[in-house]
Amino acid sequence: MATRVCKPTPDDLLEDTGSGLDYGTRPDRMLGDITPVDRFFIRSHAPTPMIDPATWALSVDGDGVRQPISYTYDDLCHRFPLRSMVRTIECAGNRRVLLGEELGQPFEGTQWGRGAISTAEWTGVRLRDLLEPTGVTAVACEVMAESLDAIRARRPLPLAKALADDTIVAIAMNGELLPPDHGFPARLLVSGLLGAASIKWLGRLEVSEQPLHVPWNTEDYVLIGPEHPADGPGRGLAITALGISTLVELPWPARLQPGPQIIRGRAFAGENRVSEVQYRIDEGPWRPAEITSAGSPGVWTRWQFAWSPDPGEHLLRVRAADDRGRLQPGSTPWNELGYMHESVLAHPVHVAREAPTP
Ligand SMILES: Nc1nc2c(c(=O)[nH]1)N[C@H]1C(S)=C(S)[C@@H](COP(=O)(O)O)O[C@H]1N2
Ligand SMILES: [Mo]
């Protein structure tokens, strides 16, 4: 299928999921804390729209505001304090293919391996600064972001999350204007919730006095299955917070040479902070990994450990715990759409018989 995104998507930086719209970041091409734009994952339900910032507007309306307002791009850039923050975005469908392999049943939907997660420094205006001049009513309870792309993506946020210090309307990513594929001219950036909350190509914010029901919280991005009773009119339980996950910075399956080496990776705990990471080789004991760059709530943590593997086939497992005392689980319950695969992965590692001769 022809690509319908803007940036180049070379195989050595991005994993093609086959949809023509969705590309995962390559776990073996992660260098710093921040993911450069050239390898930041893309998840788009429709082709990247070309939006002219000169005519773009962001309207804030709904029964939850006293005074609707429309902001221009210039307002966003110059009328409010700009805040910068490093935050990780993860799609609720990350690791779907691996969940299918574990449960012996492939899932439909974007065929994600481990690459639907990336981290950037985002710069923008606090959503609450944009809401404040509209006079949000005392009974307002949700803010729904709506996009300008072909599908007009919409998903509501609880008002408390919309007003949080680190919920911003971002206009820049890693110090550059937001790239088209990541939401130019402006996107919502919601820390620690599923990626679908961070609406790209933002065009409207609706403040509501009633809970809102739209396809993205009733049919899509919901957990449907015996372990997840629906809590409203939707087909399942709407996903909001993300769980705990870990990622080894090696291809899947990995091929290593024998002998001493460092194994590295990342762990992410959504709105919480990763406090501990452990690893296990084959059926051996769990051992502590060294945390090399402490994350914070909403930001991944980097870890490493030294390993001198013997030749042969190995399974490497890594698990993390968060600062609320939650440990990454050993299994993920089946759900119809294959979301929230947050359990420990058994990473296959093939170690060669002998070091190659120089
Ligand atoms: N307008 C719009 N916003 C969107 C999407 C989309 O398809 N359209 N995808 C969402 C999903 S499911 C995810 S995981 C993130 C991905 O952000 P990225 O493409 O910048 O990595 O954007 C979210 N925002
Ligand atoms: Mo997503």
CSV table of C-alpha atoms and ligand atoms in Angstrom, one decimal:
chain,number,residue,atom,x,y,z
A,1,MET,CA,0.0,0.0,0.0
A,2,ALA,CA,1.3,3.5,-0.9
A,3,THR,CA,2.4,5.5,2.1
A,4,ARG,CA,0.2,8.3,3.2
A,5,VAL,CA,2.4,9.9,5.7
A,6,CYS,CA,4.9,12.7,5.1
A,7,LYS,CA,8.2,11.8,6.6
A,8,PRO,CA,10.5,9.1,5.1
A,9,THR,CA,9.9,5.7,6.7
A,10,PRO,CA,13.2,3.8,6.1
A,11,ASP,CA,13.2,0.2,7.4
A,12,ASP,CA,16.3,0.8,9.5
A,13,LEU,CA,14.5,3.4,11.7
A,14,LEU,CA,10.8,2.4,11.5
A,15,GLU,CA,8.8,-0.8,11.4
A,16,ASP,CA,6.1,-0.9,8.7
A,17,THR,CA,2.9,-2.3,10.1
A,18,GLY,CA,1.5,-2.7,6.6
A,19,SER,CA,-1.4,-0.2,6.9
A,20,GLY,CA,0.4,2.6,5.0
A,21,LEU,CA,-0.3,4.9,7.9
A,22,ASP,CA,1.3,3.3,11.0
A,23,TYR,CA,5.0,2.9,11.6
A,24,GLY,CA,6.6,1.6,14.8
A,25,THR,CA,9.9,2.9,16.2
A,26,ARG,CA,12.7,0.3,16.1
A,27,PRO,CA,13.7,-0.8,19.6
A,28,ASP,CA,17.2,-1.5,18.5
A,29,ARG,CA,17.6,2.1,17.2
A,30,MET,CA,17.0,3.9,20.4
A,31,LEU,CA,19.9,6.1,21.6
A,32,GLY,CA,19.0,8.9,24.0
A,33,ASP,CA,16.1,9.6,26.3
A,34,ILE,CA,14.3,11.3,23.5
A,35,THR,CA,13.2,9.7,20.2
A,36,PRO,CA,14.3,11.8,17.2
A,37,VAL,CA,11.4,12.7,14.8
A,38,ASP,CA,13.0,10.5,12.1
A,39,ARG,CA,12.2,7.4,14.2
A,40,PHE,CA,9.2,8.5,16.3
A,41,PHE,CA,6.3,6.1,15.8
A,42,ILE,CA,3.3,7.2,13.8
A,43,ARG,CA,-0.3,6.1,14.4
A,44,SER,CA,-2.8,7.8,12.1
A,45,HIS,CA,-6.2,6.6,11.2
A,46,ALA,CA,-6.3,8.8,8.0
A,47,PRO,CA,-3.6,10.4,5.8
A,48,THR,CA,-1.6,13.3,7.3
A,49,PRO,CA,-3.6,16.4,6.4
A,50,MET,CA,-1.8,19.6,5.2
A,51,ILE,CA,-3.0,22.5,7.3
A,52,ASP,CA,-2.2,26.1,6.7
A,53,PRO,CA,-1.4,27.8,10.0
A,54,ALA,CA,-2.4,31.2,8.6
A,55,THR,CA,-6.1,30.0,8.4
A,56,TRP,CA,-6.1,27.5,11.2
A,57,ALA,CA,-8.2,28.1,14.2
A,58,LEU,CA,-8.8,26.3,17.5
A,59,SER,CA,-12.3,26.8,18.8
A,60,VAL,CA,-13.3,26.2,22.4
A,61,ASP,CA,-17.0,25.8,22.9
A,62,GLY,CA,-19.7,23.6,24.4
A,63,ASP,CA,-22.3,23.8,27.2
A,64,GLY,CA,-19.5,23.8,29.7
A,65,VAL,CA,-18.2,27.3,28.8
A,66,ARG,CA,-19.7,30.7,29.3
A,67,GLN,CA,-17.9,32.4,26.5
A,68,PRO,CA,-16.8,30.4,23.4
A,69,ILE,CA,-13.4,31.5,22.0
A,70,SER,CA,-11.5,30.9,18.8
A,71,TYR,CA,-7.7,31.0,18.9
A,72,THR,CA,-5.4,31.6,16.0
A,73,TYR,CA,-2.0,30.0,15.5
A,74,ASP,CA,-0.4,33.4,16.4
A,75,ASP,CA,-2.4,33.4,19.7
A,76,LEU,CA,-1.0,30.0,20.6
A,77,CYS,CA,2.5,31.1,19.8
A,78,HIS,CA,2.5,34.5,21.4
A,79,ARG,CA,-0.4,35.0,23.9
A,80,PHE,CA,0.5,32.4,26.5
A,81,PRO,CA,3.5,31.1,28.4
A,82,LEU,CA,5.1,28.2,26.5
A,83,ARG,CA,6.0,25.1,28.6
A,84,SER,CA,8.3,22.3,27.6
A,85,MET,CA,8.2,18.8,28.9
A,86,VAL,CA,9.6,15.4,28.0
A,87,ARG,CA,6.8,12.9,27.8
A,88,THR,CA,6.3,9.3,26.4
A,89,ILE,CA,3.4,8.4,24.1
A,90,GLU,CA,2.3,4.8,23.9
A,91,CYS,CA,-0.5,3.4,21.8
A,92,ALA,CA,-2.9,1.1,23.7
A,93,GLY,CA,-2.4,-1.4,20.8
A,94,ASN,CA,1.3,-1.7,21.3
A,95,ARG,CA,2.6,-5.3,21.3
A,96,ARG,CA,-0.7,-6.6,19.8
A,97,VAL,CA,1.0,-9.1,17.5
A,98,LEU,CA,2.9,-10.5,20.5
A,99,LEU,CA,-0.3,-10.8,22.5
A,100,GLY,CA,-1.8,-12.8,19.5
A,101,GLU,CA,1.2,-15.1,19.5
A,102,GLU,CA,0.9,-15.6,23.3
A,103,LEU,CA,-2.8,-16.4,23.2
A,104,GLY,CA,-2.6,-18.4,20.0
A,105,GLN,CA,-5.1,-16.1,18.2
A,106,PRO,CA,-4.2,-13.2,15.9
A,107,PHE,CA,-5.9,-9.9,16.5
A,108,GLU,CA,-7.2,-7.5,13.9
A,109,GLY,CA,-6.2,-3.9,14.1
A,110,THR,CA,-2.8,-2.3,13.6
A,111,GLN,CA,-0.2,-5.0,13.6
A,112,TRP,CA,2.1,-3.6,16.3
A,113,GLY,CA,5.2,-5.3,17.5
A,114,ARG,CA,6.9,-3.3,20.3
A,115,GLY,CA,7.3,0.0,18.4
A,116,ALA,CA,4.2,1.9,19.3
A,117,ILE,CA,6.0,3.9,21.9
A,118,SER,CA,8.3,6.9,21.7
A,119,THR,CA,9.4,9.9,23.8
A,120,ALA,CA,9.8,13.6,22.8
A,121,GLU,CA,10.3,17.0,24.4
A,122,TRP,CA,7.0,18.7,23.7
A,123,THR,CA,6.5,22.5,23.8
A,124,GLY,CA,3.1,24.2,24.0
A,125,VAL,CA,0.5,26.0,26.0
A,126,ARG,CA,-1.2,24.5,29.0
A,127,LEU,CA,-4.7,23.4,28.1
A,128,ARG,CA,-6.0,25.1,31.2
A,129,ASP,CA,-4.5,28.4,30.1
A,130,LEU,CA,-6.6,28.1,26.9
A,131,LEU,CA,-9.8,27.1,28.8
A,132,GLU,CA,-9.5,29.8,31.5
A,133,PRO,CA,-10.7,32.8,29.4
A,134,THR,CA,-13.8,30.8,28.4
A,135,GLY,CA,-15.2,30.7,31.9
A,136,VAL,CA,-15.6,26.9,32.4
A,137,THR,CA,-18.8,26.3,34.3
A,138,ALA,CA,-18.9,24.7,37.8
A,139,VAL,CA,-20.6,21.5,36.5
A,140,ALA,CA,-18.4,21.0,33.4
A,141,CYS,CA,-16.9,17.5,33.6
A,142,GLU,CA,-15.2,16.7,30.3
A,143,VAL,CA,-13.2,18.3,27.6
A,144,MET,CA,-13.3,16.7,24.2
A,145,ALA,CA,-10.6,17.3,21.6
A,146,GLU,CA,-11.5,17.0,18.0
A,147,SER,CA,-9.2,16.8,15.0
A,148,LEU,CA,-9.2,18.4,11.5
A,149,ASP,CA,-8.1,15.2,9.6
A,150,ALA,CA,-10.5,13.1,7.4
A,151,ILE,CA,-11.8,11.1,10.4
A,152,ARG,CA,-12.4,14.0,12.7
A,153,ALA,CA,-11.0,12.0,15.6
A,154,ARG,CA,-12.6,12.8,19.0
A,155,ARG,CA,-12.1,11.6,22.5
A,156,PRO,CA,-13.1,13.2,25.8
A,157,LEU,CA,-10.9,13.8,28.8
A,158,PRO,CA,-12.0,14.1,32.4
A,159,LEU,CA,-11.9,17.8,33.3
A,160,ALA,CA,-9.3,17.2,36.1
A,161,LYS,CA,-6.9,15.7,33.6
A,162,ALA,CA,-7.6,18.5,31.1
A,163,LEU,CA,-6.6,21.0,33.8
A,164,ALA,CA,-3.5,19.2,34.9
A,165,ASP,CA,-0.1,21.0,34.9
A,166,ASP,CA,1.2,18.7,32.2
A,167,THR,CA,-1.7,18.6,29.7
A,168,ILE,CA,-0.7,20.9,26.9
A,169,VAL,CA,-1.6,21.9,23.4
A,170,ALA,CA,1.8,21.3,21.8
A,171,ILE,CA,3.1,23.3,18.8
A,172,ALA,CA,6.7,21.9,18.9
A,173,MET,CA,8.4,18.6,19.2
A,174,ASN,CA,12.1,18.2,20.1
A,175,GLY,CA,12.7,21.9,19.6
A,176,GLU,CA,11.2,22.1,16.1
A,177,LEU,CA,7.7,23.0,14.8
A,178,LEU,CA,5.5,20.0,15.1
A,179,PRO,CA,6.1,17.8,12.0
A,180,PRO,CA,3.0,17.2,9.8
A,181,ASP,CA,2.7,13.5,10.8
A,182,HIS,CA,2.7,14.4,14.5
A,183,GLY,CA,-0.1,16.9,14.4
A,184,PHE,CA,1.0,20.2,12.8
A,185,PRO,CA,0.0,22.9,13.6
A,186,ALA,CA,-1.1,21.8,17.1
A,187,ARG,CA,-1.8,18.6,19.0
A,188,LEU,CA,-3.0,17.7,22.4
A,189,LEU,CA,-0.4,16.0,24.7
A,190,VAL,CA,-1.9,14.1,27.6
A,191,SER,CA,0.6,12.5,29.9
A,192,GLY,CA,0.4,8.8,30.8
A,193,LEU,CA,-2.9,8.0,29.1
A,194,LEU,CA,-3.3,5.9,26.0
A,195,GLY,CA,-1.9,7.6,22.9
A,196,ALA,CA,-5.4,8.1,21.4
A,197,ALA,CA,-6.0,10.8,24.0
A,198,SER,CA,-3.3,13.0,22.4
A,199,ILE,CA,-5.4,14.2,19.5
A,200,LYS,CA,-3.3,15.4,16.5
A,201,TRP,CA,-4.3,18.2,14.1
A,202,LEU,CA,-6.4,19.8,16.8
A,203,GLY,CA,-9.3,22.0,15.7
A,204,ARG,CA,-11.8,22.1,18.5
A,205,LEU,CA,-12.2,21.7,22.2
A,206,GLU,CA,-15.7,21.0,23.5
A,207,VAL,CA,-16.2,21.5,27.2
A,208,SER,CA,-19.2,19.4,28.3
A,209,GLU,CA,-21.4,19.3,31.4
A,210,GLN,CA,-22.3,15.6,30.6
A,211,PRO,CA,-20.1,12.6,30.0
A,212,LEU,CA,-19.6,12.2,26.2
A,213,HIS,CA,-19.8,9.0,24.2
A,214,VAL,CA,-18.0,8.8,20.9
A,215,PRO,CA,-16.7,5.9,18.8
A,216,TRP,CA,-13.2,6.2,20.4
A,217,ASN,CA,-14.5,5.5,23.9
A,218,THR,CA,-17.4,3.2,23.1
A,219,GLU,CA,-16.3,0.9,20.2
A,220,ASP,CA,-12.6,1.5,19.7
A,221,TYR,CA,-10.0,1.8,22.5
A,222,VAL,CA,-12.2,-0.2,24.8
A,223,LEU,CA,-11.5,-3.5,26.5
A,224,ILE,CA,-14.1,-6.1,25.5
A,225,GLY,CA,-13.9,-9.5,27.2
A,226,PRO,CA,-15.0,-11.5,30.3
A,227,GLU,CA,-12.4,-9.8,32.5
A,228,HIS,CA,-13.6,-6.3,31.6
A,229,PRO,CA,-17.2,-5.6,32.3
A,230,ALA,CA,-18.4,-2.4,30.4
A,231,ASP,CA,-19.1,0.5,32.7
A,232,GLY,CA,-21.3,2.6,30.4
A,233,PRO,CA,-23.1,2.5,27.1
A,234,GLY,CA,-20.0,1.3,25.2
A,235,ARG,CA,-19.1,-2.2,23.9
A,236,GLY,CA,-16.5,-2.5,26.7
A,237,LEU,CA,-14.5,-0.7,29.3
A,238,ALA,CA,-13.0,2.6,27.9
A,239,ILE,CA,-9.2,2.5,28.2
A,240,THR,CA,-7.7,5.6,29.9
A,241,ALA,CA,-4.5,4.9,31.9
A,242,LEU,CA,-1.8,2.7,30.5
A,243,GLY,CA,-0.2,-0.2,32.5
A,244,ILE,CA,3.4,-1.0,33.0
A,245,SER,CA,5.6,-2.3,30.1
A,246,THR,CA,9.2,-3.0,29.4
A,247,LEU,CA,11.2,-3.1,26.2
A,248,VAL,CA,14.6,-4.6,25.4
A,249,GLU,CA,16.6,-2.6,22.9
A,250,LEU,CA,17.2,-5.6,20.6
A,251,PRO,CA,15.4,-6.9,17.6
A,252,TRP,CA,12.8,-9.7,18.1
A,253,PRO,CA,14.2,-12.4,17.9
A,254,ALA,CA,17.6,-11.1,19.0
A,255,ARG,CA,20.9,-12.5,17.7
A,256,LEU,CA,24.0,-12.1,20.0
A,257,GLN,CA,27.6,-13.2,20.1
A,258,PRO,CA,28.7,-15.1,23.2
A,259,GLY,CA,30.8,-13.2,25.8
A,260,PRO,CA,30.3,-10.2,28.1
A,261,GLN,CA,28.0,-7.4,26.9
A,262,ILE,CA,25.4,-4.9,28.1
A,263,ILE,CA,21.7,-5.4,27.5
A,264,ARG,CA,19.7,-2.2,27.6
A,265,GLY,CA,16.1,-1.2,27.5
A,266,ARG,CA,13.2,1.0,28.7
A,267,ALA,CA,10.3,0.7,31.1
A,268,PHE,CA,7.2,2.8,31.2
A,269,ALA,CA,4.4,3.0,33.7
A,270,GLY,CA,2.0,5.5,32.2
A,271,GLU,CA,1.0,8.2,34.8
A,272,ASN,CA,3.2,6.6,37.4
A,273,ARG,CA,7.0,6.4,37.8
A,274,VAL,CA,9.0,3.3,37.2
A,275,SER,CA,10.8,2.5,40.5
A,276,GLU,CA,12.4,-0.9,39.9
A,277,VAL,CA,13.4,-3.1,37.0
A,278,GLN,CA,14.3,-6.8,37.2
A,279,TYR,CA,15.5,-9.3,34.6
A,280,ARG,CA,15.5,-13.1,34.3
A,281,ILE,CA,17.5,-15.3,32.0
A,282,ASP,CA,15.7,-18.6,31.1
A,283,GLU,CA,14.5,-20.3,34.3
A,284,GLY,CA,17.0,-18.4,36.5
A,285,PRO,CA,16.2,-16.1,39.4
A,286,TRP,CA,14.9,-12.5,39.0
A,287,ARG,CA,17.8,-10.1,39.4
A,288,PRO,CA,17.8,-6.3,39.7
A,289,ALA,CA,18.7,-4.3,36.5
A,290,GLU,CA,20.5,-1.0,37.0
A,291,ILE,CA,18.4,2.1,36.3
A,292,THR,CA,20.5,4.4,34.2
A,293,SER,CA,18.1,7.3,33.7
A,294,ALA,CA,15.4,7.6,36.2
A,295,GLY,CA,12.1,8.4,34.5
A,296,SER,CA,9.3,10.4,36.0
A,297,PRO,CA,5.5,10.0,35.8
A,298,GLY,CA,4.7,9.9,32.1
A,299,VAL,CA,8.3,9.3,31.0
A,300,TRP,CA,10.1,6.1,30.3
A,301,THR,CA,13.0,4.9,32.4
A,302,ARG,CA,16.2,3.4,31.0
A,303,TRP,CA,17.8,0.3,32.5
A,304,GLN,CA,20.7,-2.0,31.7
A,305,PHE,CA,22.4,-5.2,33.0
A,306,ALA,CA,25.6,-7.1,32.1
A,307,TRP,CA,25.2,-10.5,30.6
A,308,SER,CA,27.8,-13.1,29.3
A,309,PRO,CA,25.5,-15.4,27.4
A,310,ASP,CA,26.4,-19.0,26.5
A,311,PRO,CA,25.8,-20.1,22.9
A,312,GLY,CA,22.3,-21.5,22.2
A,313,GLU,CA,18.7,-20.4,22.6
A,314,HIS,CA,17.6,-18.2,25.5
A,315,LEU,CA,14.5,-16.4,26.8
A,316,LEU,CA,15.1,-13.1,28.4
A,317,ARG,CA,12.3,-11.6,30.6
A,318,VAL,CA,12.3,-8.1,32.1
A,319,ARG,CA,9.7,-6.7,34.4
A,320,ALA,CA,9.2,-3.3,36.1
A,321,ALA,CA,7.4,-2.0,39.2
A,322,ASP,CA,6.0,1.5,39.7
A,323,ASP,CA,6.0,3.9,42.6
A,324,ARG,CA,2.5,2.8,43.5
A,325,GLY,CA,3.8,-0.7,44.3
A,326,ARG,CA,2.3,-2.3,41.1
A,327,LEU,CA,4.4,-5.0,39.5
A,328,GLN,CA,4.1,-5.8,35.8
A,329,PRO,CA,1.9,-8.9,35.5
A,330,GLY,CA,2.8,-12.3,34.2
A,331,SER,CA,-0.1,-12.5,31.7
A,332,THR,CA,-2.6,-10.3,29.9
A,333,PRO,CA,-6.3,-11.3,29.8
A,334,TRP,CA,-7.8,-11.8,26.3
A,335,ASN,CA,-9.8,-8.9,25.0
A,336,GLU,CA,-11.4,-8.8,21.6
A,337,LEU,CA,-9.4,-5.9,20.2
A,338,GLY,CA,-6.0,-7.0,21.6
A,339,TYR,CA,-5.3,-3.9,23.7
A,340,MET,CA,-3.2,-3.3,26.8
A,341,HIS,CA,-0.7,-6.1,26.4
A,342,GLU,CA,1.3,-5.0,29.4
A,343,SER,CA,2.5,-8.4,30.7
A,344,VAL,CA,6.1,-9.6,30.8
A,345,LEU,CA,7.5,-10.6,27.4
A,346,ALA,CA,9.7,-13.7,26.8
A,347,HIS,CA,12.2,-12.2,24.4
A,348,PRO,CA,13.8,-14.9,22.2
A,349,VAL,CA,17.6,-14.6,22.1
A,350,HIS,CA,19.8,-16.7,19.8
A,351,VAL,CA,23.5,-16.7,20.8
A,352,ALA,CA,25.9,-17.8,18.1
A,353,ARG,CA,28.3,-20.8,18.7
A,354,GLU,CA,31.5,-18.8,18.5
A,355,ALA,CA,32.7,-15.3,17.9
A,356,PRO,CA,33.3,-14.5,14.2
A,357,THR,CA,36.9,-14.7,13.2
A,358,PRO,CA,38.3,-11.2,12.4
B,1,LIG,N1,-6.3,13.3,14.7
B,1,LIG,C1,-5.8,12.2,15.1
B,1,LIG,N2,-5.1,12.2,16.3
B,1,LIG,C2,-4.6,11.0,16.7
B,1,LIG,C3,-4.6,9.8,16.0
B,1,LIG,C4,-5.3,9.9,14.7
B,1,LIG,O1,-5.4,8.9,14.0
B,1,LIG,N3,-5.8,11.1,14.3
B,1,LIG,N4,-4.1,8.7,16.5
B,1,LIG,C5,-4.0,8.6,17.9
B,1,LIG,C6,-3.3,7.5,18.4
B,1,LIG,S1,-4.2,6.0,18.4
B,1,LIG,C7,-2.0,7.5,18.9
B,1,LIG,S2,-1.3,6.2,19.6
B,1,LIG,C8,-1.3,8.8,18.8
B,1,LIG,C9,0.0,8.6,18.1
B,1,LIG,O2,0.8,9.8,18.0
B,1,LIG,P1,2.0,9.9,17.0
B,1,LIG,O3,1.5,9.5,15.6
B,1,LIG,O4,2.5,11.3,17.0
B,1,LIG,O5,3.0,8.9,17.4
B,1,LIG,O6,-2.0,9.8,18.2
B,1,LIG,C10,-3.3,9.9,18.5
B,1,LIG,N5,-3.9,11.1,17.9
B,2,MO,MO,-3.1,4.5,19.6
